[in-house]
Coordinates of C-alpha atoms in Angstrom, one line a residue:
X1 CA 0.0 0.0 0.0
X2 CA 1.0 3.7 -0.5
X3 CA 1.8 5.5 2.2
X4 CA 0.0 8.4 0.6
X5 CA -2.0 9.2 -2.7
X6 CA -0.6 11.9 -4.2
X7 CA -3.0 14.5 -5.7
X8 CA -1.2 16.9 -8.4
X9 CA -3.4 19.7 -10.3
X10 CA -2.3 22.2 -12.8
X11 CA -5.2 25.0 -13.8
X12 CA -5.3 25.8 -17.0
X13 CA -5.2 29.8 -17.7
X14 CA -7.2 32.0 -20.3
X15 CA -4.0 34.0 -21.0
X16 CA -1.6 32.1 -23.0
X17 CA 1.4 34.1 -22.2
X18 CA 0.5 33.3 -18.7
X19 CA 2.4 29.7 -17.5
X20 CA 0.5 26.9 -15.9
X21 CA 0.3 26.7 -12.1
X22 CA 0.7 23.7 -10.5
X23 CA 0.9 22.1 -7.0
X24 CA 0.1 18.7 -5.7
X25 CA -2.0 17.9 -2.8
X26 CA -1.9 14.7 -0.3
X27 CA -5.0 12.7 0.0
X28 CA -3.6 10.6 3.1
X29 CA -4.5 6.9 3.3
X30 CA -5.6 7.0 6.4
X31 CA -7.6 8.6 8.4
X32 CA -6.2 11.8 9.9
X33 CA -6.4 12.5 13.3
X34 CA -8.4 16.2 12.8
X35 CA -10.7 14.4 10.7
X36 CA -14.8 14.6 11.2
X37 CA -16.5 12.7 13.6
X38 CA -18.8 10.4 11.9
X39 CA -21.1 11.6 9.5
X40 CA -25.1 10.9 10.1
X41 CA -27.2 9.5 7.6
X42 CA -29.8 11.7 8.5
X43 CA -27.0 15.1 8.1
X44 CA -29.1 16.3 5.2
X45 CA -31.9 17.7 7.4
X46 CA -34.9 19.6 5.8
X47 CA -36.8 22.9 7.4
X48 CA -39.8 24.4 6.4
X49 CA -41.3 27.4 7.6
X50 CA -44.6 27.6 9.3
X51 CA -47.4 28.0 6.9
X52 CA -44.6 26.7 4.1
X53 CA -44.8 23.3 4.9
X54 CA -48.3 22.8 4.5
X55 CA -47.7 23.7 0.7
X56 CA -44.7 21.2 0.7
X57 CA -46.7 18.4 2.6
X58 CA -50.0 18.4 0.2
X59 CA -51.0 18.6 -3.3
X60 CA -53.8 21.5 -4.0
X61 CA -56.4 18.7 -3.6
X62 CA -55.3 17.9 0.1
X63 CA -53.6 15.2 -0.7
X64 CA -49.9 13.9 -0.3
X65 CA -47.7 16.1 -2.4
X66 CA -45.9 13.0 -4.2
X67 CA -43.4 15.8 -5.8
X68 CA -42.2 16.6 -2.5
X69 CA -42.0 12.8 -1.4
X70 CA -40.3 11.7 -4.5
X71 CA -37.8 14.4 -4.1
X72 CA -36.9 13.6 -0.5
X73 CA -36.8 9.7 -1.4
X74 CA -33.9 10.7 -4.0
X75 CA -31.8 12.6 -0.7
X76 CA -32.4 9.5 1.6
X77 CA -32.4 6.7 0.1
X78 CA -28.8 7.7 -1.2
X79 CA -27.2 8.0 3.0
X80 CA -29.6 5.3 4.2
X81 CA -30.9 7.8 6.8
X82 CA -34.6 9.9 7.1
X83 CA -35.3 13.2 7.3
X84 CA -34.7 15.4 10.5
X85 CA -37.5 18.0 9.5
X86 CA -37.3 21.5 11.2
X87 CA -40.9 23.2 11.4
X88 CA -39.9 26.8 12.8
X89 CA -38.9 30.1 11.7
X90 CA -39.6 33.9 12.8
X91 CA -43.8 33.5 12.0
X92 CA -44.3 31.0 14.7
X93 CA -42.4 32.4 17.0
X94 CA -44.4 35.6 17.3
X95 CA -47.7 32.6 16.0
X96 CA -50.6 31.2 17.7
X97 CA -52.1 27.9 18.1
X98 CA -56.1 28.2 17.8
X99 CA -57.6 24.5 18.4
X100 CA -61.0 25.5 16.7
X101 CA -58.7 26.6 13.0
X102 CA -60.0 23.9 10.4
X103 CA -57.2 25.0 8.2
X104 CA -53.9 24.0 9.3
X105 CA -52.3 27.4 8.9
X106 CA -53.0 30.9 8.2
X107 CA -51.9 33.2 6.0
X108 CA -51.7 30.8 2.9
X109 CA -48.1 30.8 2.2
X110 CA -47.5 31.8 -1.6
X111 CA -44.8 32.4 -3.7
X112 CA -44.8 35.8 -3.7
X113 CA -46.2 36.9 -0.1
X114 CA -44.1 37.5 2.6
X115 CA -43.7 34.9 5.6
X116 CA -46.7 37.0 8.0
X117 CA -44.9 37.9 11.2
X118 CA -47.4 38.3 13.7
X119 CA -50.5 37.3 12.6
X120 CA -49.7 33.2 11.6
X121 CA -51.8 30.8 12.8
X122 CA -52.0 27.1 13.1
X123 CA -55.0 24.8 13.5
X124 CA -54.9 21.1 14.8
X125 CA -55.0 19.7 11.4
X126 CA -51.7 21.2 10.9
X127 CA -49.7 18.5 12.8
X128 CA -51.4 15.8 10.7
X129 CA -49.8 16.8 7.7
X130 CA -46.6 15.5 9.4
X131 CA -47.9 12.2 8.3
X132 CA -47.4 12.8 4.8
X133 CA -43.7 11.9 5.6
X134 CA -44.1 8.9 7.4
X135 CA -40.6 8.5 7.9
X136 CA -39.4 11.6 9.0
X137 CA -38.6 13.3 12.4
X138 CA -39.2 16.3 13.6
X139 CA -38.0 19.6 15.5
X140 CA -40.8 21.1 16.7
X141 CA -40.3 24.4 17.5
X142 CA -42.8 26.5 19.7
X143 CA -43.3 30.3 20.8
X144 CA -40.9 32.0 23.6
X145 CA -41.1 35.1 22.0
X146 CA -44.4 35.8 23.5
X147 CA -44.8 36.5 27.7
X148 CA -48.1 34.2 27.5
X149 CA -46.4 31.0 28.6
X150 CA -49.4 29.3 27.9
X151 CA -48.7 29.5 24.2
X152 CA -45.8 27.2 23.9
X153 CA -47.3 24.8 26.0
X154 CA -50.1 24.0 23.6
X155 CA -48.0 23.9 20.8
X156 CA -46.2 21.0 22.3
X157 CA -49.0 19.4 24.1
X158 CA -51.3 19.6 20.5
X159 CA -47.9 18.3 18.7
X160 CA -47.3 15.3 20.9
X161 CA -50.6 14.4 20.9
X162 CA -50.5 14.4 17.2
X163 CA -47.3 13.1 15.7
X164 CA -46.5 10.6 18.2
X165 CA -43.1 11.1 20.9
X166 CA -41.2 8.9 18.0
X167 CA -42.1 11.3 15.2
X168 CA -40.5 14.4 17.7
X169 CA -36.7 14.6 17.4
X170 CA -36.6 17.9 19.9
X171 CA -38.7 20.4 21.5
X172 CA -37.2 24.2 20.8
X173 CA -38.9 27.0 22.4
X174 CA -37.6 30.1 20.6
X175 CA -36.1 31.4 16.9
X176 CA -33.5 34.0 16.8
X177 CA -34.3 35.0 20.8
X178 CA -30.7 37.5 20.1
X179 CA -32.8 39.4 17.9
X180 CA -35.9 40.4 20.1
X181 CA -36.2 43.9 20.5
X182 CA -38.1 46.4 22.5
X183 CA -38.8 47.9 19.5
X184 CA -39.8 44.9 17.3
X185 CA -43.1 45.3 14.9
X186 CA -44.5 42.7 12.5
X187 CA -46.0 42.4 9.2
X188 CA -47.8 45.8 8.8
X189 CA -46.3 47.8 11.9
X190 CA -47.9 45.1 14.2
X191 CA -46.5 45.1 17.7
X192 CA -44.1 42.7 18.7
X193 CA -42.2 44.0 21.8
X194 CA -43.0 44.1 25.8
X195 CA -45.1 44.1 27.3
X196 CA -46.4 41.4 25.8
X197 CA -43.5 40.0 24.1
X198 CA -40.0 39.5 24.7
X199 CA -37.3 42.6 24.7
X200 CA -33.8 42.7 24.0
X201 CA -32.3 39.4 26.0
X202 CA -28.5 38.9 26.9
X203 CA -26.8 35.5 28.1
X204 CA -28.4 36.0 31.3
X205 CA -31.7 36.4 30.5
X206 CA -32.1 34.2 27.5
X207 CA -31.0 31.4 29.6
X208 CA -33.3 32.5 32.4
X209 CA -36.2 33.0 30.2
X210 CA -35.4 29.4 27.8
X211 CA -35.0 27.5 31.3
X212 CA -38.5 28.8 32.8
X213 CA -40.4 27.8 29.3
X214 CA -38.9 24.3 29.1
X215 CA -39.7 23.6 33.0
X216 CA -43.2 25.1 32.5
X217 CA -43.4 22.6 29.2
X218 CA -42.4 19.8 31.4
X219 CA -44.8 20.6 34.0
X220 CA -47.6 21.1 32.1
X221 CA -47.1 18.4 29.7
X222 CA -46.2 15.1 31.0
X223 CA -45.5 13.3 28.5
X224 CA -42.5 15.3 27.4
X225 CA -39.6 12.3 28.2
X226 CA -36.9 13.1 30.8
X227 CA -33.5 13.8 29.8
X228 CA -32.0 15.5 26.2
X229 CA -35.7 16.3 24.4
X230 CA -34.8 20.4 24.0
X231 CA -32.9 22.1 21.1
X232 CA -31.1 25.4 22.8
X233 CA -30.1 28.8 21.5
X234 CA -30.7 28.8 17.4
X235 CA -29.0 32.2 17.2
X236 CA -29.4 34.1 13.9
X237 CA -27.1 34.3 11.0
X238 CA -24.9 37.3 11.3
X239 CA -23.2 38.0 8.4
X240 CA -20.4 40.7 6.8
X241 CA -18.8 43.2 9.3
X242 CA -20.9 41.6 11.8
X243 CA -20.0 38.0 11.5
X244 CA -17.4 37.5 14.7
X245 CA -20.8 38.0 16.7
X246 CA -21.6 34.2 15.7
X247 CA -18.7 33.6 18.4
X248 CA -20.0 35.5 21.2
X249 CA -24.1 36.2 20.7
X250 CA -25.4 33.7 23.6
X251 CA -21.8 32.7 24.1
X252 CA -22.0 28.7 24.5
X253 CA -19.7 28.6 27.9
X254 CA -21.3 31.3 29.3
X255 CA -24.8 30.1 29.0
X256 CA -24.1 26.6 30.2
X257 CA -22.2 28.1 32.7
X258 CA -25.8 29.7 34.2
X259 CA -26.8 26.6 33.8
X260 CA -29.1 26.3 30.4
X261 CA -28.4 22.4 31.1
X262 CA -28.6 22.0 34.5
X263 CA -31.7 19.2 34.1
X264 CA -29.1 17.8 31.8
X265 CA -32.2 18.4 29.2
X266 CA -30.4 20.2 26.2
X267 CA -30.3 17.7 23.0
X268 CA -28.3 20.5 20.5
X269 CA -27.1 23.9 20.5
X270 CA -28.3 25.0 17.0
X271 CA -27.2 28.5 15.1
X272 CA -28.3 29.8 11.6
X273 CA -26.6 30.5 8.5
X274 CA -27.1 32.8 5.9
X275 CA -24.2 33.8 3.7
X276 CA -25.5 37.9 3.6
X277 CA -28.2 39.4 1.7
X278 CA -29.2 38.6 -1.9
X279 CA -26.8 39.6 -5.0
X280 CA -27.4 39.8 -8.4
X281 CA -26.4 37.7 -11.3
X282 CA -23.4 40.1 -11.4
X283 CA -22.2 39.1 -7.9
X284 CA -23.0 35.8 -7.9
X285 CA -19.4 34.4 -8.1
X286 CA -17.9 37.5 -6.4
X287 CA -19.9 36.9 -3.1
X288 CA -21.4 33.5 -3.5
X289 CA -19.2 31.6 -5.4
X290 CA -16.4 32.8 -3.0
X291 CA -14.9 30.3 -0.6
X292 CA -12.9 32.7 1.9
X293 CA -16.1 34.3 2.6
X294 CA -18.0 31.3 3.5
X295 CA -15.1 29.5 4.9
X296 CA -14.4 32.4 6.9
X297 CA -18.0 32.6 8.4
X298 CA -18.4 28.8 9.0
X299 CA -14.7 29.0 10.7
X300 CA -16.8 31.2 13.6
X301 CA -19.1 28.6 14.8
X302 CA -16.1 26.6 15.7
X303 CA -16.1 28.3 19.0
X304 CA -18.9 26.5 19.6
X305 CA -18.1 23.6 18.1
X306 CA -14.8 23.3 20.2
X307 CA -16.0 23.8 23.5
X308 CA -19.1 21.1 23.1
X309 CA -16.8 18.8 22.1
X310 CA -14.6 19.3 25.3
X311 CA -17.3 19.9 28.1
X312 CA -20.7 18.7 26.8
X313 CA -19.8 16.2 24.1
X314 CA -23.3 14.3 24.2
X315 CA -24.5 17.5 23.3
X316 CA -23.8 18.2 19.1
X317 CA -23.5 21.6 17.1
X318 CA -26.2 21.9 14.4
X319 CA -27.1 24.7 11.8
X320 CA -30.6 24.3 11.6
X321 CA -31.9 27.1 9.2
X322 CA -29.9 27.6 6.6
X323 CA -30.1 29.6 3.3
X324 CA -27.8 31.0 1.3
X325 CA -28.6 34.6 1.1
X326 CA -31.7 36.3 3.0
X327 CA -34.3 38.4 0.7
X328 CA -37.6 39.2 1.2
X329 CA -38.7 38.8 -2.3
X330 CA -37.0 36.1 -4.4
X331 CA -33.5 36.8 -6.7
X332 CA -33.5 33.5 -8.5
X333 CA -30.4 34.4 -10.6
X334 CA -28.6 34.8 -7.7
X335 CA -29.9 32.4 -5.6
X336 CA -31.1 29.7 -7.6
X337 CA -28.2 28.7 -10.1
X338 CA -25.7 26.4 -10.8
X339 CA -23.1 28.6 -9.2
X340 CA -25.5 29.1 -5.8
X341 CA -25.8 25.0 -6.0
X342 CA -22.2 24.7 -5.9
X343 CA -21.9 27.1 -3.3
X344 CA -24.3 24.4 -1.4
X345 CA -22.2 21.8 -2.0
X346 CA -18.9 23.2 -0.4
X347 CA -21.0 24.6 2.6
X348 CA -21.9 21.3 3.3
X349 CA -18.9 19.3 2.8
X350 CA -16.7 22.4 5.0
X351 CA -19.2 22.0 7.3
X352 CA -18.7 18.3 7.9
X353 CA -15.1 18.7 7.8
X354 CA -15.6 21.4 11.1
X355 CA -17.7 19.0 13.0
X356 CA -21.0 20.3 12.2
X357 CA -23.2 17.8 13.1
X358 CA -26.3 18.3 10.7
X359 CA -27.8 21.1 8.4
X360 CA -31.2 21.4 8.1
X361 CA -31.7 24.0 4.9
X362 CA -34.6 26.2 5.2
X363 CA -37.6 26.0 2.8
X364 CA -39.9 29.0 2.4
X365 CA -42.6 29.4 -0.6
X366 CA -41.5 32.6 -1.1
X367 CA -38.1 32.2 -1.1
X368 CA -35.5 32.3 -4.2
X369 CA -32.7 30.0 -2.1
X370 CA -35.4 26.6 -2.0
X371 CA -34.9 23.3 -3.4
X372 CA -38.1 23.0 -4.7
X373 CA -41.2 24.9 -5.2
X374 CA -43.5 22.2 -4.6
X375 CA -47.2 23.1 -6.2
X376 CA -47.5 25.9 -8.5
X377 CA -47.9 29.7 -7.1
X378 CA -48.4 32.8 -8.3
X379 CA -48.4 32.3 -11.8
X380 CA -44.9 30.4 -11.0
X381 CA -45.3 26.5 -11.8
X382 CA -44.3 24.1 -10.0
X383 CA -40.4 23.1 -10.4
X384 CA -37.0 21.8 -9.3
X385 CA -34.6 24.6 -8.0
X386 CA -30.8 24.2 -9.2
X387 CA -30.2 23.9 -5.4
X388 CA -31.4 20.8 -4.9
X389 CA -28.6 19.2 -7.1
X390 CA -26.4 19.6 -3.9
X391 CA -28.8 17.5 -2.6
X392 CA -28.2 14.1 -4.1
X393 CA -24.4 14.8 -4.8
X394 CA -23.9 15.3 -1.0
X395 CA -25.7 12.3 -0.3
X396 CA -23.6 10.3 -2.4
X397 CA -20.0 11.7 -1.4
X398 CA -21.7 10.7 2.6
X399 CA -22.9 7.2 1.6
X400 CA -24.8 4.7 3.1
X401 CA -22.4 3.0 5.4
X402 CA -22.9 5.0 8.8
X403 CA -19.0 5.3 9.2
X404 CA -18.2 8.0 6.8
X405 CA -15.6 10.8 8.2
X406 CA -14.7 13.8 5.9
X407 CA -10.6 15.7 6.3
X408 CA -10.8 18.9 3.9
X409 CA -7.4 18.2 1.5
X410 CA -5.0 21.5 0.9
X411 CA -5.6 22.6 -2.8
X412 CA -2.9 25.8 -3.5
X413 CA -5.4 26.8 -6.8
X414 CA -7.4 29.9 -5.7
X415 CA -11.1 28.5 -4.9
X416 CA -10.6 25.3 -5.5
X417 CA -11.9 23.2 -2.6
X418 CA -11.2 19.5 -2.2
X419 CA -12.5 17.3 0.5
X420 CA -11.8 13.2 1.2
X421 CA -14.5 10.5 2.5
X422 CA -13.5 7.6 4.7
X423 CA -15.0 4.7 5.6
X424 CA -13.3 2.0 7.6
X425 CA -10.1 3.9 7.5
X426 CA -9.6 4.3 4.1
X427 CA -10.7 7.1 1.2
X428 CA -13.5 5.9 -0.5
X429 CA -14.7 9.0 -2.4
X430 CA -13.2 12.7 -2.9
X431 CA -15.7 15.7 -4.3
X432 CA -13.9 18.7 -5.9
X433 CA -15.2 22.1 -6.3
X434 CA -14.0 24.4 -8.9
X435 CA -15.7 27.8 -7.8
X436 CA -13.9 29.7 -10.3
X437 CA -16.7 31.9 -12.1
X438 CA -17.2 31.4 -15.6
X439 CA -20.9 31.7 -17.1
X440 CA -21.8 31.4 -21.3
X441 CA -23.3 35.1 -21.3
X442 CA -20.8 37.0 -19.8
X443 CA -17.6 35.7 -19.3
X444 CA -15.1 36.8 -22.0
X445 CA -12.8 33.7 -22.1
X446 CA -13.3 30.0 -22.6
X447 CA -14.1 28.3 -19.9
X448 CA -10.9 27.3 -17.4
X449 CA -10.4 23.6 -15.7
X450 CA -8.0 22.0 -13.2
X451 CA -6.3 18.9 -13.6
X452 CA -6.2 16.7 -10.7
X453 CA -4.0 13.6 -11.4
X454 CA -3.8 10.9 -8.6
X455 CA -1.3 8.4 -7.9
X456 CA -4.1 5.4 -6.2
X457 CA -3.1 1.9 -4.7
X458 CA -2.4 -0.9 -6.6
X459 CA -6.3 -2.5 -5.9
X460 CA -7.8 0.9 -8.0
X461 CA -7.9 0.1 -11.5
X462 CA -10.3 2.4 -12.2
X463 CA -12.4 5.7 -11.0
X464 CA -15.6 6.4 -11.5
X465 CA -16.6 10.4 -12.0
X466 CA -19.7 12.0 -11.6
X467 CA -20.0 15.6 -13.3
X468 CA -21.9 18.8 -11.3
X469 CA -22.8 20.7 -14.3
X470 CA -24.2 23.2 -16.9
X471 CA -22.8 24.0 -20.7
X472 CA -24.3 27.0 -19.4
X473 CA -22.2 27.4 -16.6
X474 CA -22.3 29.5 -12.7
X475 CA -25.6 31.2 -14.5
X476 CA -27.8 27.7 -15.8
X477 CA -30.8 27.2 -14.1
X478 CA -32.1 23.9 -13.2
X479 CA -33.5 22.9 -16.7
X480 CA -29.9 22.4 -17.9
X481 CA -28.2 21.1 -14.8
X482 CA -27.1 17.6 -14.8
X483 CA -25.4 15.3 -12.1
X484 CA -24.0 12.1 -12.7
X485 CA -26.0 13.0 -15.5
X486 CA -29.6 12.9 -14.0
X487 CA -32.0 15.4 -13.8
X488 CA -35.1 15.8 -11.2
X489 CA -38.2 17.6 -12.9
X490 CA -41.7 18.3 -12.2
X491 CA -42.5 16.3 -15.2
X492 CA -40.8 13.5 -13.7
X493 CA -42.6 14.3 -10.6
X494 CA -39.1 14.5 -8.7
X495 CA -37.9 11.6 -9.7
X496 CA -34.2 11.2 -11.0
X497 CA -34.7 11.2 -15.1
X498 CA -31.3 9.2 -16.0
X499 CA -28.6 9.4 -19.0
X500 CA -30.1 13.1 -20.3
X501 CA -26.2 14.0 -20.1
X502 CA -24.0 11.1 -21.3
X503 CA -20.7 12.9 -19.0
X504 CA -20.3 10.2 -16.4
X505 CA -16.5 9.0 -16.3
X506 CA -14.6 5.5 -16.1
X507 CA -11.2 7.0 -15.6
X508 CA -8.3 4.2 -16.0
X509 CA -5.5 3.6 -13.9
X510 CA -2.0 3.6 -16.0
X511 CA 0.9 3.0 -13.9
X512 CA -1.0 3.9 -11.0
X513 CA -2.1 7.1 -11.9
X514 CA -5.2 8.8 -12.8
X515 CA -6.2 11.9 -14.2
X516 CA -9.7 13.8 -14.0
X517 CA -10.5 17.4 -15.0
X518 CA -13.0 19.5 -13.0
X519 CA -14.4 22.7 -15.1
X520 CA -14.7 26.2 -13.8
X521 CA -18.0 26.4 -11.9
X522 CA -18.1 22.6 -11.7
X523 CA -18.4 19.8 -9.1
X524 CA -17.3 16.7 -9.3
X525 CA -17.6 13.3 -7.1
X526 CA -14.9 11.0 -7.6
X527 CA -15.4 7.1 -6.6
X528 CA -12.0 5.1 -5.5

């Protein structure tokens, strides 16, 4: 066996006077000691705002929504795991649970309305629509932005009730509690600030305030089981000059050091990520498709990360609302394109390498950063979003075997990101991506590529390549995005439409090497 595989790349310039760089990079074959813990099968978690998820659940004649089921089959049945479904957001928060509502939530969520802060509502009927993914767990989160305490304890007490203890991964009581204000107003100037809802909270108060909801929970709901059942904190994204405050906002050591987990009841400490606001089709690859910004924001929840891992290490790190830019409209050609589905990929697979321990990415009708728009809305039909092609090229580079841990690999080329996937102490898979921006209407030069040529063991006689891609390039939308040369439609009714691009690779070994080319604004998954 080699003691190493050796990675080489050289990246091919527009300039021809320019010369060719070119490094090489160590993929070791073994696991490395800062390596991942072990990757969960059920990592690629799922969120839906309030009134969102009704749309996602059902069809507009009530019934399952097979699109969304179909669509979710293709994530799952590729890691072996189910989905950890989030059902939260700032609507609920400041919402209200009315047991005689026949309709499971109000406003209807649409494509074009804005989530209704202040006025949402749910009904009973709303939990039963959990049901329409039998398979699936969920976070249930419930209102502690309001003073009524009352509130939150018949959102848990109607979800229980509903869904079943086995169908509730975690109780969380609160969304974004560092951002109540004693200023705060709602949808249309609506009041949302003492007395009768939460002001501005610091450590000591938010950890005062999210100990006294969970004990009244407990008290008033008995059949809430003992021990780790609560998800803590969920801080908010905080993004550009402000993005050191992911480190410190409801600082982790401080607030278990006033004892948040002194009943030993907190399951997860969860934050939220969204990379800044919304670009344009101009910025995508200057602030999207830029791995030292979201490298450098993901490095702050390490913090975090660290110190559960040193004092509370039955206690995980999760990011569970996550988009990749935050507008209240839509911007699909920034936020729904190959180059923002790339973006997706490396968040995920940096994540893993940090020690996140799931991402649950947030769905919201009216958002332009979803997966999937899953019925047809305001004169906008029904469709796969080019982010969900992260989706199934994630689950593949995680697999099926419950083992997997990810090491990021040192790539010299300027955003270029490689990372390595072991299971049972050996690589089994490495994804590359090539976030170098090049898009067919508006880039000047022919497109770029790196070269990545590997030196494998003796066993490898061959690799197997799967292609993240558009002829269109960083600007395609979905309809001509490909991987591993499938597609997921609406025609198809999400599912995977095989060989519409003929670009999958059998790479040979020759003298125990390998070489496989990776486009600008380009993914690939590469199989040992």
């Amino acid at each position: 066996m080699f003691p190493w595989l050796l990675l080489a790349h050289a990246e091919l310039v527009l300039t021809a006077s320019i010369p060719r760089s070119s490094s090489s990079v160590q993929v070791p074959a073994v696991v490395p000691a800062e390596a991942s813990p072990e990757i969960d099968p059920d990592f690629l978690g799922l969120a839906f705002e309030q009134a969102s998820f009704v749309r996602y659940a059902q069809d507009d004649k009530g019934d399952v929504n097979v699109f969304s089921t179909n669509l979710i089959d293709a994530i799952y049945s590729r890691t072996g795991g189910k989905p950890n479904i989030r059902l939260g957001g700032t609507s609920p928060d400041y919402g209200k649970y009315l047991p005689g509502q026949t309709e499971p939530a109000l406003p209807v969520a649409e494509q074009n309305n804005y989530q209704d802060i202040g006025h949402t509502t749910i009904g009973p009927s709303y939990w039963d629509l959990t049901k329409n993914f039998p398979d699936a767990v969920y976070m249930i989160q419930v209102p502690m932005a309001t003073t009524n305490i009352s509130e939150p304890i018949a959102w848990t007490q109607s979800a229980i009730e509903a869904i079943g203890l086995d169908g509730i991964f975690s109780i969380q009581p609160g969304n974004e509690a560092d951002l109540y204000s004693n200023t705060f107003t709602g949808a249309n100037g609506i009041a949302l600030h003492p007395p009768q809802y939460q002001g501005t909270l610091n450590n000591e108060t938010y950890v005062g305030n999210w100990t006294k909801y969970v004990s009244a929970i407990k008290e008033a709901v008995p059949t809430v089981p003992s021990g780790r059942y609560f998800t803590a904190f969920d801080t908010a994204a905080h993004f550009g000059a402000d993005v050191d405050a992911n480190q410190y906002v409801f600082a982790v050591d401080r607030c278990f050091e006033l004892g948040i987990d002194a009943d030993g009841v907190v399951k997860e400490v969860a934050g939220h990520y969204y990379q800044g606001n919304a670009g344009t089709a101009a910025t995508l690859g200057s602030m999207l498709m830029n791995l030292t910004i979201t490298h450098t924001h993901l490095d702050q929840f390490k913090v975090r990360i660290n110190w559960l891992r040193a004092n509370k290490p039955e206690v995980r790190f999760v990011l569970d609302e996550v988009g990749n830019s935050l507008q209240p409209a839509n911007t699909y050609e920034y936020q729904a394109r190959l180059g923002s589905a790339l973006w997706q990929v490396d968040f995920y697979l940096y994540s893993m390498a940090i020690g996140v321990a799931r991402i649950n990415y947030q769905q919201i009708m009216h958002a332009g950063y979803n997966l999937w728009l899953p019925v047809a809305s305001a004169g906008l039909p029904a469709q796969v979003f080019s982010n969900y092609y992260s989706q199934p090229f994630v689950a593949d580079f995680i697999g099926d075997s419950g083992k997997t841990r990810v090491s990021q690999l040192q790539v010299d080329s300027s955003n270029v990101a490689a990372y390595v996937a072991f299971e049972d102490g050996a690589p089994k898979r490495i994804a590359v991506v090539n976030m170098n921006y090049w898009n067919q209407t508006s880039s000047t030069g022919t497109r770029g590529s790196v070269t990545l040529s590997f030196e494998v063991p003796g066993n490898v006689e061959q690799l197997t390549v799967y292609h993240l891609n558009s002829p269109a390039g960083a600007g395609a939308a979905a309809d001509s995005i490909t991987y591993g040369g499938s597609q997921w439609t609406y025609d198809s009714l999400g599912k995977e439409v095989k060989n519409v691009r003929q670009d999958t690779e059998t790479v040979t070994v020759v003298n125990g090497a390998a070489s496989v080319t990776v486009a600008s604004s380009e993914a690939v998954l590469i199989w040992l």
